[in-house]
Coordinates of C-alpha atoms and ligand atoms in Angstrom, one line a residue:
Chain A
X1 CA 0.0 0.0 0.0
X2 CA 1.3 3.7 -0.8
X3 CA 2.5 5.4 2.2
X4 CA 1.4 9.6 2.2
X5 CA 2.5 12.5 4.1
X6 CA 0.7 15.5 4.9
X7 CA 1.1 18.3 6.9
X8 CA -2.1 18.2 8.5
X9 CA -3.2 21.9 11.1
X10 CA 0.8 22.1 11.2
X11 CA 1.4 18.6 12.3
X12 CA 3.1 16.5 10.2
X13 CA 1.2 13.0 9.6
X14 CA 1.8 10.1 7.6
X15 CA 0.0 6.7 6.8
X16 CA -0.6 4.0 4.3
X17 CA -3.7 4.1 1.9
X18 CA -5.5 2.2 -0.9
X19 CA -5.0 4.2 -4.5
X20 CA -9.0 4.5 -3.8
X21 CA -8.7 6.4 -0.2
X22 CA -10.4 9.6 -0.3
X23 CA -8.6 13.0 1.2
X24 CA -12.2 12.7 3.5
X25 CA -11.2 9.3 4.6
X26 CA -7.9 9.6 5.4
X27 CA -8.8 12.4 7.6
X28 CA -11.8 11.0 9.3
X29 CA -10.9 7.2 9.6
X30 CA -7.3 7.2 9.6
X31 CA -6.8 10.3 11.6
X32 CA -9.6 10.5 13.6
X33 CA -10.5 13.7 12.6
X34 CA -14.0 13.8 11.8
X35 CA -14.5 17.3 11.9
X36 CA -14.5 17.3 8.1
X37 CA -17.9 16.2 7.2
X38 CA -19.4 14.0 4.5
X39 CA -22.7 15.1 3.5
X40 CA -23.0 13.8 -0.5
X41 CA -19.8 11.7 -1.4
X42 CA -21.0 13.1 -5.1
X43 CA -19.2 17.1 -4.8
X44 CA -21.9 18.5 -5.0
X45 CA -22.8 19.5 -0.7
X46 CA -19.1 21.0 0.3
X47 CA -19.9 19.7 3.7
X48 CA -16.4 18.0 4.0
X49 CA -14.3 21.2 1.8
X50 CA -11.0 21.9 3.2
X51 CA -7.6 23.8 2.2
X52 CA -5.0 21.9 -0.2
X53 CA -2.2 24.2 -0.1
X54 CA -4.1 27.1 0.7
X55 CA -6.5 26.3 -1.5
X56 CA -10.4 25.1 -1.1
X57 CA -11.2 21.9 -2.7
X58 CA -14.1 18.8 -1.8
X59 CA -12.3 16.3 0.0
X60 CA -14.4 13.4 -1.1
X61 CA -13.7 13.9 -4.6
X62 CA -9.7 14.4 -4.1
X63 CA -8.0 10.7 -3.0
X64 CA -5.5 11.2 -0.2
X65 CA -2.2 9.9 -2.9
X66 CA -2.5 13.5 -4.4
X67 CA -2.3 15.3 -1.6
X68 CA 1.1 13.5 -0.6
X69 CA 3.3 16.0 0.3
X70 CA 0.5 18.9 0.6
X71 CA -0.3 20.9 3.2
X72 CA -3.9 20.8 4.5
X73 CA -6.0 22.8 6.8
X74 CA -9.2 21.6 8.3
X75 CA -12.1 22.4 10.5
X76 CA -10.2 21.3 13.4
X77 CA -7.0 23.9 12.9
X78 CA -9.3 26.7 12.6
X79 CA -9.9 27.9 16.2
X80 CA -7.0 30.4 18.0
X81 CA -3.8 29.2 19.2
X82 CA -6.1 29.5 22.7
X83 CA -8.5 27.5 22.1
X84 CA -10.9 30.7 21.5
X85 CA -12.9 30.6 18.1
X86 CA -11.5 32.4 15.3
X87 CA -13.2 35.5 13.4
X88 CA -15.6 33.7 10.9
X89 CA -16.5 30.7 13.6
X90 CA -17.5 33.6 16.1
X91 CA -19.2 35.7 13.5
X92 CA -21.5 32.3 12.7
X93 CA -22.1 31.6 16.5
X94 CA -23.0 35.9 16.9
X95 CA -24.7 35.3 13.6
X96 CA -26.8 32.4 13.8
X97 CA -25.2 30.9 11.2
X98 CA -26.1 27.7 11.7
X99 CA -28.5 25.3 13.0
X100 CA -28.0 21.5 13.3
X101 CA -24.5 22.6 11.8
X102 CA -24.0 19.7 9.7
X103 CA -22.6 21.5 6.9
X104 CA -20.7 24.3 8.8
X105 CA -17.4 23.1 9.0
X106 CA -17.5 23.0 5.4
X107 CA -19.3 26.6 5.4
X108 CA -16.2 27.8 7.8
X109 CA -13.3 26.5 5.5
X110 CA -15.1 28.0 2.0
X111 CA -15.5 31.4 4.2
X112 CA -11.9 31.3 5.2
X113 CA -10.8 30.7 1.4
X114 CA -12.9 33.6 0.0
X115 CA -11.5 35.4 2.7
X116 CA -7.8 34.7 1.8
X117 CA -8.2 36.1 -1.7
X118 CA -11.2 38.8 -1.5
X119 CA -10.9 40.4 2.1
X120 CA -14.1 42.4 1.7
X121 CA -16.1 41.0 -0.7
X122 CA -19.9 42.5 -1.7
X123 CA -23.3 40.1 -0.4
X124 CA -23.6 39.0 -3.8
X125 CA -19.7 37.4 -4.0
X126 CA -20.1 35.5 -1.1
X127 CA -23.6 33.8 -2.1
X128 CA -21.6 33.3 -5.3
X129 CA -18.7 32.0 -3.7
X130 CA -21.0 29.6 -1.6
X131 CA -22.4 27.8 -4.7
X132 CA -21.0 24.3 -3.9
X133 CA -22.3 24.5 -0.1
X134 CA -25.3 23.5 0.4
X135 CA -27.2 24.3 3.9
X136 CA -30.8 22.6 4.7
X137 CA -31.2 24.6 7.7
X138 CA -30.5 27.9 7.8
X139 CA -31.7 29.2 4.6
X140 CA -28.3 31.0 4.0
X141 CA -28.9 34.5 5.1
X142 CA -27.4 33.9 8.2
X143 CA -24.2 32.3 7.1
X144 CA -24.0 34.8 4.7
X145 CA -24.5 37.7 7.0
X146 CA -22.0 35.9 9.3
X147 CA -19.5 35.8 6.6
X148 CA -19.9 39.8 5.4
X149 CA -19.5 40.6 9.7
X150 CA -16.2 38.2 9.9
X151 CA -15.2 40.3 7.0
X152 CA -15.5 43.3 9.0
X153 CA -18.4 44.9 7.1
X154 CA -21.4 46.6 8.6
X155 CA -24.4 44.4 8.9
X156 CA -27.2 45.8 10.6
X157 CA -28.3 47.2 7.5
X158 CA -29.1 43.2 6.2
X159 CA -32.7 42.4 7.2
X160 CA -32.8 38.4 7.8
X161 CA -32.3 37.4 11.1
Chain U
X1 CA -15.2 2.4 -5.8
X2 CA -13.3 -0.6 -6.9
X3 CA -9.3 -0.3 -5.4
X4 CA -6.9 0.7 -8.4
X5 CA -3.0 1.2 -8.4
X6 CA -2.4 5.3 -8.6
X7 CA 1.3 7.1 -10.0
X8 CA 2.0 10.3 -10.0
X9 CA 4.3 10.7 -12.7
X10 CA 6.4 14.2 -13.2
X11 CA 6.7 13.9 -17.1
X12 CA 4.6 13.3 -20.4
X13 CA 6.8 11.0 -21.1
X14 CA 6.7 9.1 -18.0
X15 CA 2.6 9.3 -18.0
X16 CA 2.3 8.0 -21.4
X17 CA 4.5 5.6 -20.6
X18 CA 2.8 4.1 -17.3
X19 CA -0.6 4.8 -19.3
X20 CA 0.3 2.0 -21.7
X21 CA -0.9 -0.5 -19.1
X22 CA -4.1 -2.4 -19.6
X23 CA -7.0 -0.1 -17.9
X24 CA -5.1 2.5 -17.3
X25 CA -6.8 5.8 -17.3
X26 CA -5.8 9.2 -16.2
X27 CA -6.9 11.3 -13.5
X28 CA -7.2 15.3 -14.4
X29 CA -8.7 16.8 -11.6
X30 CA -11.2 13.8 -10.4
X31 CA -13.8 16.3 -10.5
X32 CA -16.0 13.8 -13.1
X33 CA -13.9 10.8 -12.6
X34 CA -14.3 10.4 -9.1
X35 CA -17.9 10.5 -9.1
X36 CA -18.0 8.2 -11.8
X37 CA -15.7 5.3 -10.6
X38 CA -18.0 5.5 -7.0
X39 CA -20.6 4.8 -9.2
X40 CA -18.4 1.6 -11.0
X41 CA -19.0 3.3 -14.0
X42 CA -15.3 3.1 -14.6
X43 CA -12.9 0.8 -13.1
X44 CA -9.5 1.5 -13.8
X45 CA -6.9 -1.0 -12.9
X46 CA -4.2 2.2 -13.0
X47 CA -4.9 5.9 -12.2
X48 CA -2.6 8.1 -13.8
X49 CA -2.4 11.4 -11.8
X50 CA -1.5 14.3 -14.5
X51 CA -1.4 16.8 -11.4
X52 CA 2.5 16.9 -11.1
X53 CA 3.1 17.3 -15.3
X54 CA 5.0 21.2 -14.8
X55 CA 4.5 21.1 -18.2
X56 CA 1.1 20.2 -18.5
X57 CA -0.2 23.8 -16.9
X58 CA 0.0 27.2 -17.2
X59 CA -1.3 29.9 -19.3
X60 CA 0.6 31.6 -21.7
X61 CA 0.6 33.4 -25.7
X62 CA 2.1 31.9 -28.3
X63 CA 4.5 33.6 -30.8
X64 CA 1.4 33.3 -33.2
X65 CA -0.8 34.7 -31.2
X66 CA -2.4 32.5 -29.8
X67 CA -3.3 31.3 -26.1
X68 CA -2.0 28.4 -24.9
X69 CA -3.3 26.3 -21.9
X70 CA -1.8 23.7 -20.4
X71 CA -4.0 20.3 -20.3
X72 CA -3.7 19.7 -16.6
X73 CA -4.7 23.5 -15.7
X74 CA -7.5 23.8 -13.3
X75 CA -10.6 26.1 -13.8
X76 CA -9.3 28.5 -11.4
X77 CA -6.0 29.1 -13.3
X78 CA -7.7 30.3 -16.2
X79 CA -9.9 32.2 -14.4
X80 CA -7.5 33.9 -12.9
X81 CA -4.8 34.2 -15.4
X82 CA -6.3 34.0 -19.1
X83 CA -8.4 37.2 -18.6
X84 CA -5.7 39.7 -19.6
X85 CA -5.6 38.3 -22.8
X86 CA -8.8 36.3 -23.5
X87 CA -11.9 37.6 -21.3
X88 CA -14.4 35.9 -22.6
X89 CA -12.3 32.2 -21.7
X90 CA -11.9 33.3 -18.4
X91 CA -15.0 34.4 -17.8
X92 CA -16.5 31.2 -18.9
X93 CA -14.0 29.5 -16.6
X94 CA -14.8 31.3 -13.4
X95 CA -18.5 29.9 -13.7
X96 CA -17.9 26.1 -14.2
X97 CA -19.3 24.3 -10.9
X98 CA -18.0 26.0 -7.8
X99 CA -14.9 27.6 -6.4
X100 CA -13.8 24.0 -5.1
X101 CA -14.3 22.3 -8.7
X102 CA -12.5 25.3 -10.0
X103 CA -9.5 24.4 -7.7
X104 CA -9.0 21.1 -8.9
X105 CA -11.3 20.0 -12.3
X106 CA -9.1 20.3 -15.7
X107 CA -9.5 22.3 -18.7
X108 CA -7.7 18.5 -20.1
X109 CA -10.2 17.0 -18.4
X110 CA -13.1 18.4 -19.2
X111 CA -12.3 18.4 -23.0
X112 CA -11.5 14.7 -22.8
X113 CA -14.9 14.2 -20.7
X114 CA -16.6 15.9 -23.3
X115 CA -20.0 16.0 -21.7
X116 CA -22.9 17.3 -23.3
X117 CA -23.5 20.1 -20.8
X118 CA -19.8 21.4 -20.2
X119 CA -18.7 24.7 -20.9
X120 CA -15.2 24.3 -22.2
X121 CA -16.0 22.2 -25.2
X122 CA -18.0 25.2 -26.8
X123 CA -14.9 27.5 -26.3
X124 CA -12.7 25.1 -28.0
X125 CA -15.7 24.8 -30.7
X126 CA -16.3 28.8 -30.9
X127 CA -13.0 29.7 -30.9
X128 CA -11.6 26.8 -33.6
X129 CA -8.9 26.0 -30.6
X130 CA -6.6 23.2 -31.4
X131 CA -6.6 20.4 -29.3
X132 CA -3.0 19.3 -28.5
X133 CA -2.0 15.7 -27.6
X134 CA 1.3 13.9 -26.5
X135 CA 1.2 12.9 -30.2
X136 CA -0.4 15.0 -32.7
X137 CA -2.7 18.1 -32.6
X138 CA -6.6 18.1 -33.6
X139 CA -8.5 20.9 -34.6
X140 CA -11.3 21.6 -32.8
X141 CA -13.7 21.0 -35.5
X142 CA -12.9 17.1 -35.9
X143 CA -12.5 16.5 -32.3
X144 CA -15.6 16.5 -30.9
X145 CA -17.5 13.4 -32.2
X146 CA -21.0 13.1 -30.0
X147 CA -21.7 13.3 -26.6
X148 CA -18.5 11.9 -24.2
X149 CA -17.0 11.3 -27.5
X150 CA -13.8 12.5 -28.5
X151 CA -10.9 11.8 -31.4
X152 CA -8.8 10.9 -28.6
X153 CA -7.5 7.5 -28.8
X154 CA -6.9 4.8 -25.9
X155 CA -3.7 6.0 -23.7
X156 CA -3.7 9.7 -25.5
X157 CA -3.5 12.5 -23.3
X158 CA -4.1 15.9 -23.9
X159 CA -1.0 18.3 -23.7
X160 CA -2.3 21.5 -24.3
X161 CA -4.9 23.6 -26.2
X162 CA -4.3 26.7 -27.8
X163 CA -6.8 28.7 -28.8
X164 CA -7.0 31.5 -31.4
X165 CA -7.8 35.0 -29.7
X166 CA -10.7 36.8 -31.2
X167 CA -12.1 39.8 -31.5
X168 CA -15.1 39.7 -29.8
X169 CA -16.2 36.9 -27.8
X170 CA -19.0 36.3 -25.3
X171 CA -20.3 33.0 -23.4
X172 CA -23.5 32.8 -22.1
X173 CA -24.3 30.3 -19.6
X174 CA -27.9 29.3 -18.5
X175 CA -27.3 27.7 -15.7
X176 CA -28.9 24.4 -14.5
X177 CA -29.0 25.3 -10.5
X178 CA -29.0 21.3 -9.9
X179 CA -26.0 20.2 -11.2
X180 CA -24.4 23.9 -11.9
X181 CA -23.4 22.6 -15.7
X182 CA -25.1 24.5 -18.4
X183 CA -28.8 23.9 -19.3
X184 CA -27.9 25.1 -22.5
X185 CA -25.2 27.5 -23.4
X186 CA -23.7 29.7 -26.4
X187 CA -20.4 30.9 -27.3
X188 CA -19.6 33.7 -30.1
X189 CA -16.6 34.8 -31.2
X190 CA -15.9 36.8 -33.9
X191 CA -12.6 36.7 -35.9
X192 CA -11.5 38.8 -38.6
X193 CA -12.5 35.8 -40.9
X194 CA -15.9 35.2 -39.6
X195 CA -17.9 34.7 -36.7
X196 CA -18.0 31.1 -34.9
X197 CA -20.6 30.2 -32.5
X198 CA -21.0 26.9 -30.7
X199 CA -23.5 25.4 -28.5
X200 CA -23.6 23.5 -25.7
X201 CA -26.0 21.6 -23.5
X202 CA -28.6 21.6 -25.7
X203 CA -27.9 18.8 -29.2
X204 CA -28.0 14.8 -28.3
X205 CA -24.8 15.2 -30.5
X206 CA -23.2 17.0 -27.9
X207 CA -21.2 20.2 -28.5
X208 CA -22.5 21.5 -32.4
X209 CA -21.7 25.1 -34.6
X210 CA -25.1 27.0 -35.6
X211 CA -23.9 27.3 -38.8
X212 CA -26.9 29.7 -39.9
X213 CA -26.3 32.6 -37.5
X214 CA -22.5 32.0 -38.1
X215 CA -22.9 33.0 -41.5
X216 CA -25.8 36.0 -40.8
X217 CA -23.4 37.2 -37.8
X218 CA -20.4 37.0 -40.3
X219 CA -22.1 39.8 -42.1
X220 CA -23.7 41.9 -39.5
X221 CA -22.3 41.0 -36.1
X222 CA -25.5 42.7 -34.3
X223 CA -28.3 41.0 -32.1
X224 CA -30.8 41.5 -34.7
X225 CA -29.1 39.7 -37.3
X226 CA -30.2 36.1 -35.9
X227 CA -34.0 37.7 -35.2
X228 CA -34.8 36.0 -38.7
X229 CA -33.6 32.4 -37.8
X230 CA -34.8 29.6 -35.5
X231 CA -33.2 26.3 -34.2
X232 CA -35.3 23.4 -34.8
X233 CA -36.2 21.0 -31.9
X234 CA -35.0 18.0 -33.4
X235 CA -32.2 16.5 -31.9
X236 CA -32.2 18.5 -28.6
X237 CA -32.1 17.1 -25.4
X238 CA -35.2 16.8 -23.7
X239 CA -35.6 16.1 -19.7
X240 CA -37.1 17.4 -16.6
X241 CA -35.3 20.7 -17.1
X242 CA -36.4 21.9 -20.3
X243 CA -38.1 20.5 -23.3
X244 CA -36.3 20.1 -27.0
X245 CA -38.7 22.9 -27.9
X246 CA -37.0 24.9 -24.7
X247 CA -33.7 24.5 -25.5
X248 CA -34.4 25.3 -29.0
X249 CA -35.4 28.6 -27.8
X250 CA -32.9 29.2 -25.4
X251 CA -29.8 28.3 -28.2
X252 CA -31.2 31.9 -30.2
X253 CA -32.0 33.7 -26.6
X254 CA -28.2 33.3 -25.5
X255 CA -27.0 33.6 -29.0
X256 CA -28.5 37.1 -29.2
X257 CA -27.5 38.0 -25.5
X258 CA -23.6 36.7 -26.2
X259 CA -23.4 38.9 -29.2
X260 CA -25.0 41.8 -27.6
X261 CA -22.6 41.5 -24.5
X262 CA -19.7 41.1 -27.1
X263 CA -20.2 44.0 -29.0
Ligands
LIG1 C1 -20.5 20.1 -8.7 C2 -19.8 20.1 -10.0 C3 -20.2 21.1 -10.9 C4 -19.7 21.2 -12.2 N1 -20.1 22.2 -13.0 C5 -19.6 22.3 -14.3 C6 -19.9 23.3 -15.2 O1 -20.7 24.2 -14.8 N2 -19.4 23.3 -16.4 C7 -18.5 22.4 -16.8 O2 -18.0 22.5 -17.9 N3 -18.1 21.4 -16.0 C8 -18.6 21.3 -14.7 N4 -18.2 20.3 -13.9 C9 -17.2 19.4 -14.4 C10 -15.8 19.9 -14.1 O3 -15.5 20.9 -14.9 C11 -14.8 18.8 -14.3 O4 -13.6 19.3 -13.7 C12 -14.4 18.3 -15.7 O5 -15.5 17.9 -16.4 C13 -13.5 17.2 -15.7 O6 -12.2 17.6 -15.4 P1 -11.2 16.9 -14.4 O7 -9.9 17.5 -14.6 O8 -11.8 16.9 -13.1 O9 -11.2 15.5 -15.1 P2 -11.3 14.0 -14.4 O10 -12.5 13.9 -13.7 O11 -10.0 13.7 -13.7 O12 -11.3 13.2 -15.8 C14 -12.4 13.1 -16.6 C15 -12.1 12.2 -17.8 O13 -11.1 12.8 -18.6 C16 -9.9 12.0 -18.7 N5 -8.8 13.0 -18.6 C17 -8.5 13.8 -17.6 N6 -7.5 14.7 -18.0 C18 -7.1 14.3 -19.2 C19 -6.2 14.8 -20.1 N7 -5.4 15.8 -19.9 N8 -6.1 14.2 -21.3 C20 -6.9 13.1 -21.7 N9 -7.8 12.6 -20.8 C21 -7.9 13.2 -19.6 C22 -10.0 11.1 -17.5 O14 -9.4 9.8 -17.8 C23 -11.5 10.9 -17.4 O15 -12.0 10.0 -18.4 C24 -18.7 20.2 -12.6 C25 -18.3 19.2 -11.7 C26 -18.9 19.2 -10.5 C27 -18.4 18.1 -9.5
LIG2 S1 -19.4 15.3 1.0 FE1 -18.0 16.2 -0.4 S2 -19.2 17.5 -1.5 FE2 -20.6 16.5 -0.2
LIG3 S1 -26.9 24.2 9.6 FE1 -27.9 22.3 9.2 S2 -27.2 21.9 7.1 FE2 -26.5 23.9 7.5

């Protein structure tokens, strides 16, 4: 069996997987960490979406072989050096934005990315930014509102609470 | 998903070479490929990773003119990189799926997939791009042969594709909010021999030209100029989404609203 190694939230981690082992399944069943969710297995939910060398990608439809060598960020590596939740996690938890929070950690790691490349971006980029994350709960106003107040923008102004 | 044996070579050479095994395939960016061996619809005995080719990505013009793209490039790239010199490529490229299929699906890929609803294939139709292999080079016009149909042959992988920059050029996507492909979609371009405009997501043949408002476009490259033709039905897709009448329609709406944004 292939051996990978990833950097994974900093640490460095290593193990031996089938050519068919998803990036999802390496983290949940061989790490343990089962933060990333799966929601669709089919690419289409983003619930289990984390960062590839910086970069946002569905990690049901990635196997674990490519991303030997990579570094990747999950759910779990988002929170301060603390403990204390980061920006866009507080900004959902001030925001409402979410509910059963089955597809949050996904929500969080797609927020984070837009983030990274367009610090303040309008209402309308993050909906559009948020079209491969799907949320049955919340109806998306609230993640989006939580996203635009994590980006430091003024949101009283947005009606949906 | 049936278990398969995965390499990651760092060379064309080196990937044709391990593609040579029986059942081989190679793996773009998985985005259509994974979903599809989870369903067993393929079962490759050898994945053949093309995401460590250097030389298979990248954006750049060609001492003709040209723009060349390398066949392992993801979405996002040419998004981001192809809009100095070909807006209307990148733009078409910063709507396929999401922003996590932009990151990793193929503009190789996608080409090779050829599926009936993509986006891609209609820019390498519209723009008569040249599809460039690890053995010889294909123009556009004979390479798509039907629905997930290509000219590519067993084991051939596709290097690069350069495509001529036009004038003008507008895609116009209408998007199927299910799957995110396009329920139908046009794209014109005009070049200083004629206009070309190719449709997608709409034919059971797959990607197609509309030769008729080619021609009327060629000679007045305004909205209006198609008002006089219609699409017949026959041959269109029909499903839950839209009848063949529907797309019909839809092929001369977006034809009229890609030349109107072009011009
Ligand atoms: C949720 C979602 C939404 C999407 N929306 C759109 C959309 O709006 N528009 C659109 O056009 N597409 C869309 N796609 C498809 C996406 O663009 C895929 O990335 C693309 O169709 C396949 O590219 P890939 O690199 O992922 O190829 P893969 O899935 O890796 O491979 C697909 C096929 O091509 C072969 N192949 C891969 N690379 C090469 C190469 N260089 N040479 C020869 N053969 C090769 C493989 O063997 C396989 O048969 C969507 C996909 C998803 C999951
Ligand atoms: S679990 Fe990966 S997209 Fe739904
Ligand atoms: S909070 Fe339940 S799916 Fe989004």
């Amino acid at each position: 069996m292939p051996q990978v190694s990833m950097t994974v939230n900093g640490k460095a981690t290593s193990g031996d997987v089938e050519g068919r082992t998803l990036l999802s399944a390496y983290l949940r069943d061989h790490l343990g960490m089962t933060g990333t969710h799966v929601g669709c297995d089919t690419s289409q939910c983003g619930a289990c979406v984390v960062h590839v060398n910086g970069e946002a990608v569905k990690s049901c439809t990635m196997f674990a072989a490519e991303a030997d060598g990579a570094t990747v960020d999950t759910i779990e590596g988002q929170a301060n050096a603390d403990g204390s939740l980061n920006v866009i996690q507080q900004a959902f938890q001030d925001h409402h934005g979410l509910q059963c929070g089955f597809c949050t950690p996904g929500m969080v790691m797609s927020a984070a990315a837009l983030l990274k490349e367009n610090p303040k971006p309008t209402e309308q980029e993050v909906r559009d930014y948020l079209e491969g994350n799907l949320c049955r709960c919340t109806g998306y106003h609230n993640i989006v509102k939580a996203i635009l107040a994590a980006s430091g923008q003024d949101v009283g102004a947005i009606a949906a609470e | 998903m049936y278990n398969f044996e995965f390499e990651k070579p760092g060379s064309i050479a080196d990937a044709v070479a391990a593609l040579g095994s029986e059942d081989a395939m190679p793996l773009g960016g998985g985005q259509t490929l994974i979903p599809a061996m989870k369903q067993r619809l393929n079962a490759p005995s050898k994945l053949v990773s093309l995401s460590g080719i250097a030389e298979m990505k990248g954006v750049c013009v060609r001492d003709d003119g040209a723009l060349s793209i390398g066949g392992a490039t993801p979405h996002a790239v040419v998004a981001a990189e192809a809009g100095a010199h070909y807006p209307a490529l990148a733009g078409l490229a910063s709507h396929i799926g999401d922003p996590a299929v932009r990151n990793r699906g193929t503009i190789g890929g996608s080409l090779a997939n050829n599926d009936p609803a993509a986006c891609y294939p209609s820019a390498a139709l519209g723009s008569g791009a040249t599809i460039v292999t690890n053995n010889r080079e294909i123009a556009a016009d004979d390479y798509f042969q039907g629905m997930f149909t290509t000219a590519l042959e067993e084991g051939e992988i596709i290097v690069e594709v350069r495509f001529p920059i036009p004038e003008k050029a507008n895609y116009q996507k209408f998007v199927q909010p299910a799957s995110r492909f396009a329920l139908t979609g046009v794209f014109v371009a005009k070049y200083a021999d004629g206009v070309r405009v190719a449709v997608t997501g709409a034919s059971e043949e797959g990607v197609f030209r509309w030769s008729e408002a080619e021609a009327a476009l060629s000679s007045d490259f305004s909205a209006s100029a198609v008002d006089g033709l219609s699409v017949s039905p026959d041959g269109m897709i029909g499903d839950i989404h839209g009848t063949p009448a529907y797309r019909a329609s839809l092929i001369k709406t977006l034809t009229k609203r890609a030349v109107a944004a072009a011009a």
